[in-house]
């Protein structure tokens, strides 16, 4: 059997304050994406992280995982950037007096934009993933872009996503075919080959239909995780906070993506393609923040867990033709709970800090045949699941949506095997979704 894509895409920090992984508590080891070995998998390319241009020479050297988060959230932080046709209202960016317009899909939109200052992660980044918390009432949407400086040369702006909450007026999408100069975009990940980019700028554009429409999109927060990943896999991290406390398992509801096989073909067809929205829905269920019944009435009667179908609709990427776009999943989650963003963690010890704060994590893994004992699939080039706990010995308790039914969703994986599948497979890719009752550690 060949490896195929199983639906993958194989905080609150001060303004432009970039905290390296070691400061964020992310430096002590590995973590976790989706694609499995099955001829039924959709033909989507797996998204493994690009290897660092500087190869690790030893296992210990490979542990140096350069990860830096930046976030803009609130009036004082938005004021560090340049505003054109936008203003800050109640801590969020909204349209003011738009300075330009654009025509998209036969509709003319008023446009305003905010551009961050040039930002240095403290190393030459080879990948960057942006995520956001926003609202798009009526016929409005946002576009997130990035550019960088590579060997002193400024790249063009690359689009990381065009996003709207609903598909009534505008269909959210990534944009393929942007490899025109110094960088490229793999669905939602900005990649810079070779030496990498020393600095970058993030830009968010706010669009609303021109004319009498006064409803403005708003952007509550913008997050960027910059990384330079080693080419090797680090030594397995030692059990940390959650394990030392005797283990912990959070009461995250168990949903199977496989029971949705054949559902909603216009949104990926369920089953193998829905690991990401199913995982996102499980975490929303944990916070009692699932969408309202009205939002999934279209699914029809007789469907188990119809809110998973709603999550697939709410995260579907038109260009990617799937529901596995990472920031589209966190943006959807952020409309239902208090905060959500994409980051990368450097080890399971970092993940344990979140679990000790009672925050489950959605992570992306990949593994070959025989590399993850007890998994419901034999291999995958990218698969998402939820870390819900740790045993006293440090092994990883998960809700794996690849199970054929709810009963088999809860599983325990060997720490070393899981950490390698996560760090090696996606560079520690993680969705952090939480509410105000569960503050970040």
Tab-separated table of C-alpha atoms in Angstrom:
chain	number	residue	atom	x	y	z
A	1	UNK	CA	0.000	0.000	0.000
A	2	UNK	CA	1.142	3.504	-0.648
A	3	UNK	CA	1.080	6.317	1.855
A	4	UNK	CA	-1.650	8.769	1.108
A	5	UNK	CA	-3.131	11.849	2.639
A	6	UNK	CA	-5.630	11.327	5.361
A	7	UNK	CA	-6.867	14.854	5.528
A	8	UNK	CA	-3.725	16.329	6.833
A	9	UNK	CA	-1.889	19.122	6.020
A	10	UNK	CA	1.153	16.958	5.794
A	11	UNK	CA	-0.241	33.463	24.184
A	12	UNK	CA	-0.956	36.325	24.392
A	13	UNK	CA	2.480	37.796	23.909
A	14	UNK	CA	3.565	41.436	23.972
A	15	UNK	CA	3.631	43.227	20.611
A	16	UNK	CA	6.272	41.863	18.308
A	17	UNK	CA	7.904	40.334	21.357
A	18	UNK	CA	9.419	37.139	20.039
A	19	UNK	CA	10.002	34.490	22.636
A	20	UNK	CA	12.335	31.659	21.706
A	21	UNK	CA	11.246	28.129	22.469
A	22	UNK	CA	13.486	27.924	25.492
A	23	UNK	CA	11.700	30.915	27.073
A	24	UNK	CA	8.284	29.565	26.179
A	25	UNK	CA	9.157	26.298	27.841
A	26	UNK	CA	9.224	24.478	24.539
A	27	UNK	CA	12.813	23.354	24.432
A	28	UNK	CA	12.865	20.022	26.166
A	29	UNK	CA	12.021	17.597	23.400
A	30	UNK	CA	9.591	16.472	20.563
A	31	UNK	CA	5.657	16.570	19.641
A	32	UNK	CA	2.945	16.420	16.530
A	33	UNK	CA	-0.160	15.849	11.421
A	34	UNK	CA	-2.348	13.269	9.108
A	35	UNK	CA	-2.210	10.908	6.014
A	36	UNK	CA	-2.565	7.125	6.104
A	37	UNK	CA	-1.859	4.010	4.136
A	38	UNK	CA	-5.130	3.340	2.410
A	39	UNK	CA	-6.132	3.355	-1.250
A	40	UNK	CA	-9.254	5.292	-0.296
A	41	UNK	CA	-7.321	8.331	0.849
A	42	UNK	CA	-7.837	11.502	-1.181
A	43	UNK	CA	-4.898	12.406	-3.456
A	44	UNK	CA	-3.591	15.331	-1.438
A	45	UNK	CA	0.098	15.848	-0.947
A	46	UNK	CA	1.498	15.267	2.517
A	47	UNK	CA	3.095	18.260	4.140
A	48	UNK	CA	6.233	17.272	5.922
A	49	UNK	CA	8.321	20.181	7.205
A	50	UNK	CA	11.303	21.228	5.150
A	51	UNK	CA	14.573	20.163	6.718
A	52	UNK	CA	16.888	22.798	8.078
A	53	UNK	CA	19.711	23.881	5.808
A	54	UNK	CA	22.060	23.147	8.734
A	55	UNK	CA	22.052	19.393	9.355
A	56	UNK	CA	22.259	18.115	12.899
A	57	UNK	CA	25.408	16.080	13.461
A	58	UNK	CA	24.361	14.240	16.618
A	59	UNK	CA	21.146	13.285	18.363
A	60	UNK	CA	21.861	15.911	20.989
A	61	UNK	CA	22.491	18.580	18.337
A	62	UNK	CA	19.228	17.639	16.709
A	63	UNK	CA	17.413	18.625	19.899
A	64	UNK	CA	18.083	22.278	19.157
A	65	UNK	CA	14.746	23.201	17.646
A	66	UNK	CA	14.506	26.897	16.866
A	67	UNK	CA	10.916	27.978	17.450
A	68	UNK	CA	9.754	31.517	18.092
A	69	UNK	CA	6.214	32.788	18.585
A	70	UNK	CA	4.993	36.329	18.000
A	71	UNK	CA	1.498	37.654	18.617
A	72	UNK	CA	-0.336	40.930	18.165
A	73	UNK	CA	-3.400	41.168	20.364
A	74	UNK	CA	-4.921	44.357	21.734
A	75	UNK	CA	-4.701	48.073	21.056
A	76	UNK	CA	-1.156	48.690	22.260
A	77	UNK	CA	0.151	45.856	20.126
A	78	UNK	CA	-1.764	46.822	16.984
A	79	UNK	CA	-0.270	50.290	17.335
A	80	UNK	CA	3.204	48.869	16.714
A	81	UNK	CA	2.250	48.273	13.074
A	82	UNK	CA	1.220	50.495	10.177
A	83	UNK	CA	-2.509	51.073	9.651
A	84	UNK	CA	-4.098	51.972	6.315
A	85	UNK	CA	-7.865	52.326	6.331
A	86	UNK	CA	-8.249	50.453	9.627
A	87	UNK	CA	-8.514	51.469	13.268
A	88	UNK	CA	-8.570	49.768	16.652
A	89	UNK	CA	-11.949	49.325	18.327
A	90	UNK	CA	-12.273	47.481	21.632
A	91	UNK	CA	-8.854	45.956	21.121
A	92	UNK	CA	-9.566	44.626	17.612
A	93	UNK	CA	-8.726	45.845	14.120
A	94	UNK	CA	-11.748	47.069	12.142
A	95	UNK	CA	-12.228	49.048	8.955
A	96	UNK	CA	-12.143	52.819	9.336
A	97	UNK	CA	-12.235	54.862	6.133
A	98	UNK	CA	-10.991	52.397	3.514
A	99	UNK	CA	-8.269	53.811	1.287
A	100	UNK	CA	-8.698	51.390	-1.605
A	101	UNK	CA	-11.016	48.835	-3.146
A	102	UNK	CA	-10.655	45.552	-5.011
A	103	UNK	CA	-12.891	43.410	-7.153
A	104	UNK	CA	-13.092	39.702	-6.321
A	105	UNK	CA	-15.546	37.168	-7.696
A	106	UNK	CA	-17.598	39.888	-9.352
A	107	UNK	CA	-17.980	41.880	-6.111
A	108	UNK	CA	-16.267	45.152	-5.199
A	109	UNK	CA	-14.877	45.316	-1.666
A	110	UNK	CA	-13.624	48.156	0.498
A	111	UNK	CA	-10.107	47.337	1.724
A	112	UNK	CA	-8.086	48.335	4.770
A	113	UNK	CA	-4.864	46.783	5.996
A	114	UNK	CA	-2.490	46.502	8.937
A	115	UNK	CA	1.202	45.684	8.464
A	116	UNK	CA	3.484	44.530	11.255
A	117	UNK	CA	6.926	45.967	11.825
A	118	UNK	CA	9.852	43.988	10.450
A	119	UNK	CA	10.265	41.197	12.946
A	120	UNK	CA	13.284	39.018	13.693
A	121	UNK	CA	12.857	35.598	15.297
A	122	UNK	CA	16.511	35.582	16.349
A	123	UNK	CA	17.519	33.058	13.681
A	124	UNK	CA	17.060	32.550	9.942
A	125	UNK	CA	13.621	30.985	9.669
A	126	UNK	CA	12.786	28.375	7.051
A	127	UNK	CA	9.058	28.069	7.847
A	128	UNK	CA	6.351	30.368	9.191
A	129	UNK	CA	2.705	29.635	9.979
A	130	UNK	CA	0.254	32.423	10.782
A	131	UNK	CA	-3.057	32.037	12.604
A	132	UNK	CA	-5.716	34.496	13.686
A	133	UNK	CA	-8.881	35.173	15.642
A	134	UNK	CA	-11.390	37.142	13.576
A	135	UNK	CA	-15.044	37.764	12.754
A	136	UNK	CA	-16.457	38.369	9.276
A	137	UNK	CA	-20.097	39.515	9.422
A	138	UNK	CA	-22.168	39.644	6.268
A	139	UNK	CA	-20.166	39.804	3.043
A	140	UNK	CA	-16.726	40.414	4.511
A	141	UNK	CA	-13.457	38.464	4.759
A	142	UNK	CA	-9.786	38.821	5.582
A	143	UNK	CA	-6.509	38.019	3.824
A	144	UNK	CA	-3.229	37.292	5.609
A	145	UNK	CA	0.097	37.816	3.833
A	146	UNK	CA	3.804	37.554	4.663
A	147	UNK	CA	7.087	38.661	3.151
A	148	UNK	CA	10.678	38.394	4.297
A	149	UNK	CA	14.256	39.441	3.791
A	150	UNK	CA	16.509	36.715	2.435
A	151	UNK	CA	20.224	37.545	2.199
A	152	UNK	CA	19.291	41.206	2.326
A	153	UNK	CA	16.775	40.913	-0.526
A	154	UNK	CA	13.089	41.594	0.118
A	155	UNK	CA	10.692	38.928	-1.151
A	156	UNK	CA	7.274	39.535	-2.664
A	157	UNK	CA	4.152	39.314	-0.510
A	158	UNK	CA	2.814	35.747	-0.295
A	159	UNK	CA	-0.788	34.958	0.683
A	160	UNK	CA	-1.217	32.631	3.665
A	161	UNK	CA	-4.992	32.486	3.493
A	162	UNK	CA	-8.219	34.193	2.483
A	163	UNK	CA	-10.699	33.506	5.251
A	164	UNK	CA	-14.344	34.019	6.149
A	165	UNK	CA	-16.462	32.439	8.864
A	166	UNK	CA	-19.134	31.197	6.464
A	167	UNK	CA	-19.324	30.266	2.801
A	168	UNK	CA	-22.501	32.216	2.089
A	169	UNK	CA	-20.736	35.032	0.229
A	170	UNK	CA	-17.061	34.112	0.128
A	171	UNK	CA	-15.352	30.708	0.079
A	172	UNK	CA	-12.277	30.601	2.278
A	173	UNK	CA	-9.179	29.401	0.467
A	174	UNK	CA	-5.447	29.017	0.462
A	175	UNK	CA	-3.607	30.134	-2.681
A	176	UNK	CA	-1.329	27.770	-4.578
A	177	UNK	CA	1.310	28.614	-7.179
A	178	UNK	CA	3.187	31.382	-5.355
A	179	UNK	CA	6.737	30.096	-5.763
A	180	UNK	CA	7.790	33.060	-7.871
A	181	UNK	CA	10.871	34.390	-6.115
A	182	UNK	CA	12.489	33.734	-2.730
A	183	UNK	CA	9.792	31.718	-0.950
A	184	UNK	CA	6.694	29.613	-1.524
A	185	UNK	CA	3.506	28.617	0.320
A	186	UNK	CA	2.577	24.982	0.973
A	187	UNK	CA	-1.160	25.374	1.693
A	188	UNK	CA	-0.754	27.375	4.926
A	189	UNK	CA	3.003	27.221	5.571
A	190	UNK	CA	5.414	29.845	4.241
A	191	UNK	CA	8.667	28.129	3.277
A	192	UNK	CA	12.020	29.743	2.593
A	193	UNK	CA	14.640	27.391	1.125
A	194	UNK	CA	18.348	27.523	1.723
A	195	UNK	CA	19.636	30.020	4.232
A	196	UNK	CA	16.157	31.166	5.284
A	197	UNK	CA	14.775	34.617	6.085
A	198	UNK	CA	16.341	36.842	8.739
A	199	UNK	CA	13.212	38.990	9.238
A	200	UNK	CA	9.597	39.042	8.140
A	201	UNK	CA	6.468	41.165	8.044
A	202	UNK	CA	2.897	39.933	8.505
A	203	UNK	CA	0.016	41.820	6.931
A	204	UNK	CA	-3.731	41.389	7.378
A	205	UNK	CA	-6.222	42.920	4.943
A	206	UNK	CA	-9.848	43.499	5.915
A	207	UNK	CA	-12.471	43.415	3.148
A	208	UNK	CA	-16.188	44.192	3.132
A	209	UNK	CA	-18.620	44.609	0.282
A	210	UNK	CA	-18.599	48.207	-0.923
A	211	UNK	CA	-21.754	50.292	-0.734
A	212	UNK	CA	-24.296	50.414	2.073
A	213	UNK	CA	-22.771	47.521	3.996
A	214	UNK	CA	-21.469	48.969	7.274
A	215	UNK	CA	-20.630	45.673	8.988
A	216	UNK	CA	-16.864	45.476	9.339
A	217	UNK	CA	-14.712	42.399	9.694
A	218	UNK	CA	-12.651	42.489	12.869
A	219	UNK	CA	-9.338	40.872	13.760
A	220	UNK	CA	-8.882	40.183	17.448
A	221	UNK	CA	-5.410	38.684	17.284
A	222	UNK	CA	-2.714	37.616	14.853
A	223	UNK	CA	-0.169	34.937	15.691
A	224	UNK	CA	2.970	33.791	13.854
A	225	UNK	CA	5.216	30.852	14.681
A	226	UNK	CA	8.608	30.941	12.958
A	227	UNK	CA	10.800	27.853	12.916
A	228	UNK	CA	14.080	26.447	11.743
A	229	UNK	CA	13.855	22.711	12.202
A	230	UNK	CA	16.782	20.322	12.513
A	231	UNK	CA	17.186	17.426	10.118
A	232	UNK	CA	17.481	14.843	12.907
A	233	UNK	CA	15.190	13.544	15.619
A	234	UNK	CA	16.072	14.482	19.211
A	235	UNK	CA	16.473	11.997	22.020
A	236	UNK	CA	13.192	11.146	23.720
A	237	UNK	CA	12.265	13.703	26.352
A	238	UNK	CA	12.004	12.607	29.965
A	239	UNK	CA	8.538	12.650	31.562
A	240	UNK	CA	7.689	16.043	32.996
A	241	UNK	CA	5.018	17.835	34.970
A	242	UNK	CA	1.902	15.818	34.108
A	243	UNK	CA	3.611	12.445	34.465
A	244	UNK	CA	5.311	13.344	37.732
A	245	UNK	CA	1.940	14.295	39.182
A	246	UNK	CA	0.883	10.655	38.783
A	247	UNK	CA	-0.530	11.064	35.299
A	248	UNK	CA	-3.541	12.941	34.001
A	249	UNK	CA	-6.350	12.234	31.533
A	250	UNK	CA	-8.788	14.982	30.544
A	251	UNK	CA	-12.457	14.231	29.892
A	252	UNK	CA	-12.315	15.046	26.182
A	253	UNK	CA	-15.260	13.522	24.276
A	254	UNK	CA	-14.425	10.749	21.813
A	255	UNK	CA	-15.428	11.244	18.161
A	256	UNK	CA	-14.507	9.004	15.222
A	257	UNK	CA	-13.870	10.523	11.829
A	258	UNK	CA	-14.497	7.153	10.179
A	259	UNK	CA	-18.182	7.021	11.051
A	260	UNK	CA	-18.561	10.039	8.751
A	261	UNK	CA	-17.274	8.203	5.674
A	262	UNK	CA	-19.205	9.443	2.652
A	263	UNK	CA	-20.657	12.470	4.407
A	264	UNK	CA	-20.681	15.861	2.713
A	265	UNK	CA	-18.514	15.149	-0.354
A	266	UNK	CA	-18.470	18.885	-1.067
A	267	UNK	CA	-16.415	19.268	2.139
A	268	UNK	CA	-14.026	16.362	1.714
A	269	UNK	CA	-16.317	13.356	2.075
A	270	UNK	CA	-15.743	12.533	5.734
A	271	UNK	CA	-13.849	9.457	6.866
A	272	UNK	CA	-10.142	9.551	6.115
A	273	UNK	CA	-10.257	13.221	5.126
A	274	UNK	CA	-11.647	14.562	8.402
A	275	UNK	CA	-9.006	13.966	11.074
A	276	UNK	CA	-8.472	17.695	11.618
A	277	UNK	CA	-12.093	18.906	12.005
A	278	UNK	CA	-12.906	15.816	14.111
A	279	UNK	CA	-9.997	16.580	16.455
A	280	UNK	CA	-10.969	20.250	16.611
A	281	UNK	CA	-14.560	19.264	17.425
A	282	UNK	CA	-13.390	17.001	20.251
A	283	UNK	CA	-11.554	19.878	21.918
A	284	UNK	CA	-14.534	22.218	21.442
A	285	UNK	CA	-16.721	19.541	23.025
A	286	UNK	CA	-14.372	19.427	26.008
A	287	UNK	CA	-14.981	23.154	26.576
A	288	UNK	CA	-18.724	22.744	25.978
A	289	UNK	CA	-18.293	25.055	22.976
A	290	UNK	CA	-19.654	23.007	20.102
A	291	UNK	CA	-21.651	24.863	17.435
A	292	UNK	CA	-25.371	25.336	17.924
A	293	UNK	CA	-27.839	22.809	16.455
A	294	UNK	CA	-28.959	25.436	13.939
A	295	UNK	CA	-25.460	25.434	12.434
A	296	UNK	CA	-25.630	21.739	11.565
A	297	UNK	CA	-29.335	21.350	10.787
A	298	UNK	CA	-28.299	21.012	7.121
A	299	UNK	CA	-26.595	17.691	7.934
A	300	UNK	CA	-29.956	15.950	8.296
A	301	UNK	CA	-31.291	13.445	10.794
A	302	UNK	CA	-29.684	10.133	11.646
A	303	UNK	CA	-26.076	11.388	11.582
A	304	UNK	CA	-23.913	10.694	14.623
A	305	UNK	CA	-21.984	13.730	15.888
A	306	UNK	CA	-23.279	16.153	13.226
A	307	UNK	CA	-21.137	18.908	14.750
A	308	UNK	CA	-18.155	17.189	13.116
A	309	UNK	CA	-19.795	17.835	9.731
A	310	UNK	CA	-20.257	21.462	10.826
A	311	UNK	CA	-16.548	21.653	11.697
A	312	UNK	CA	-15.638	20.299	8.250
A	313	UNK	CA	-17.793	22.985	6.635
A	314	UNK	CA	-16.272	25.649	8.917
A	315	UNK	CA	-12.681	24.677	8.068
A	316	UNK	CA	-12.932	23.642	4.403
A	317	UNK	CA	-10.288	25.141	2.109
A	318	UNK	CA	-11.465	25.526	-1.494
A	319	UNK	CA	-8.026	25.403	-3.127
A	320	UNK	CA	-6.644	22.639	-0.898
A	321	UNK	CA	-9.926	20.747	-1.299
A	322	UNK	CA	-9.910	19.569	2.272
A	323	UNK	CA	-10.640	20.466	5.888
A	324	UNK	CA	-7.050	20.074	7.095
A	325	UNK	CA	-5.815	23.661	6.726
A	326	UNK	CA	-4.180	24.291	10.096
A	327	UNK	CA	-5.014	27.998	10.724
A	328	UNK	CA	-8.495	27.552	9.243
A	329	UNK	CA	-9.124	25.010	12.010
A	330	UNK	CA	-7.947	27.303	14.799
A	331	UNK	CA	-9.776	30.293	13.283
A	332	UNK	CA	-12.976	28.218	13.295
A	333	UNK	CA	-12.368	27.134	16.899
A	334	UNK	CA	-11.718	30.735	17.939
A	335	UNK	CA	-15.207	31.741	16.774
A	336	UNK	CA	-16.664	29.307	19.332
A	337	UNK	CA	-14.293	29.605	22.292
A	338	UNK	CA	-12.053	32.311	23.712
A	339	UNK	CA	-8.741	31.736	21.928
A	340	UNK	CA	-7.060	29.398	19.458
A	341	UNK	CA	-3.824	29.501	17.496
A	342	UNK	CA	-1.268	27.326	15.709
A	343	UNK	CA	2.176	26.847	17.182
A	344	UNK	CA	5.002	24.346	17.283
A	345	UNK	CA	6.296	22.761	20.474
A	346	UNK	CA	9.735	21.267	20.973
A	347	UNK	CA	8.917	18.257	23.138
A	348	UNK	CA	6.320	16.286	25.032
A	349	UNK	CA	7.534	18.022	28.199
A	350	UNK	CA	6.159	21.227	26.689
A	351	UNK	CA	2.877	19.465	25.931
A	352	UNK	CA	2.698	18.228	29.527
A	353	UNK	CA	2.602	21.807	30.776
A	354	UNK	CA	-0.564	22.422	28.778
A	355	UNK	CA	-2.148	19.183	29.950
A	356	UNK	CA	-1.288	20.058	33.556
A	357	UNK	CA	-3.196	23.314	32.951
A	358	UNK	CA	-6.063	21.086	31.693
A	359	UNK	CA	-5.689	22.191	28.067
A	360	UNK	CA	-5.826	19.329	25.527
A	361	UNK	CA	-3.754	19.738	22.363
A	362	UNK	CA	-4.417	18.839	18.733
A	363	UNK	CA	-1.155	17.664	17.166
A	364	UNK	CA	0.030	16.466	13.756
A	365	UNK	CA	1.989	13.221	13.388
A	366	UNK	CA	3.311	10.939	10.647
A	367	UNK	CA	4.866	7.496	10.895
A	368	UNK	CA	5.855	4.445	8.882
A	369	UNK	CA	4.628	0.888	9.162
A	370	UNK	CA	5.423	-0.525	12.615
A	371	UNK	CA	6.549	2.839	14.030
A	372	UNK	CA	3.546	3.522	16.306
A	373	UNK	CA	2.303	0.482	18.184
A	374	UNK	CA	-1.443	0.285	18.748
A	375	UNK	CA	-2.418	2.865	16.126
A	376	UNK	CA	-5.643	2.203	14.184
A	377	UNK	CA	-3.811	2.866	10.908
A	378	UNK	CA	-0.639	1.182	9.699
A	379	UNK	CA	1.188	4.293	8.490
A	380	UNK	CA	0.516	7.901	7.586
A	381	UNK	CA	2.200	10.861	5.961
A	382	UNK	CA	0.058	13.158	8.075
A	383	UNK	CA	-2.670	12.688	10.695
A	384	UNK	CA	-4.155	14.857	13.452
A	385	UNK	CA	-5.311	13.654	16.856
A	386	UNK	CA	-5.767	15.016	20.381
A	387	UNK	CA	-3.346	14.612	23.287
A	388	UNK	CA	-5.687	14.212	26.277
A	389	UNK	CA	-3.252	13.049	28.945
A	390	UNK	CA	-0.131	11.249	30.114
A	391	UNK	CA	0.398	8.130	32.170
A	392	UNK	CA	2.491	8.168	35.318
A	393	UNK	CA	5.273	6.609	33.241
A	394	UNK	CA	5.125	9.393	30.653
A	395	UNK	CA	3.354	7.605	27.824
A	396	UNK	CA	0.852	9.620	25.779
A	397	UNK	CA	-2.910	9.264	26.159
A	398	UNK	CA	-4.740	10.378	23.017
A	399	UNK	CA	-8.116	10.595	21.343
A	400	UNK	CA	-7.302	9.198	17.907
A	401	UNK	CA	-10.184	9.925	15.495
A	402	UNK	CA	-8.891	7.315	13.027
A	403	UNK	CA	-10.617	4.614	15.064
A	404	UNK	CA	-13.526	2.974	13.257
A	405	UNK	CA	-15.845	3.798	16.171
A	406	UNK	CA	-16.037	5.879	19.325
A	407	UNK	CA	-15.050	3.004	21.604
A	408	UNK	CA	-11.600	2.749	20.056
A	409	UNK	CA	-10.784	6.455	20.009
A	410	UNK	CA	-9.013	6.551	23.417
A	411	UNK	CA	-5.542	5.011	23.120
A	412	UNK	CA	-2.155	5.129	24.830
A	413	UNK	CA	1.009	5.421	22.736
A	414	UNK	CA	4.630	4.812	23.665
A	415	UNK	CA	6.320	8.107	24.492
A	416	UNK	CA	9.404	7.596	22.312
A	417	UNK	CA	7.419	6.380	19.299
A	418	UNK	CA	4.853	9.153	19.549
A	419	UNK	CA	7.380	11.923	20.097
A	420	UNK	CA	9.339	10.855	17.023
A	421	UNK	CA	6.131	10.681	14.930
A	422	UNK	CA	5.200	14.190	16.034
A	423	UNK	CA	8.521	16.013	15.883
A	424	UNK	CA	9.842	14.214	12.851
A	425	UNK	CA	6.497	14.299	11.079
A	426	UNK	CA	5.391	17.908	11.512
A	427	UNK	CA	8.033	19.685	13.545
A	428	UNK	CA	5.793	19.611	16.631
A	429	UNK	CA	2.782	21.218	14.941
A	430	UNK	CA	0.094	21.959	17.548
A	431	UNK	CA	-3.328	23.613	17.769
A	432	UNK	CA	-3.763	25.367	21.113
A	433	UNK	CA	-7.484	25.885	21.793
A	434	UNK	CA	-8.628	27.130	25.200
A	435	UNK	CA	-11.162	29.261	27.034
A	436	UNK	CA	-10.818	31.879	29.763
A	437	UNK	CA	-11.443	29.249	32.437
A	438	UNK	CA	-8.286	27.456	31.243
A	439	UNK	CA	-5.563	30.130	30.928
A	440	UNK	CA	-2.334	29.335	29.139
A	441	UNK	CA	0.397	27.911	31.390
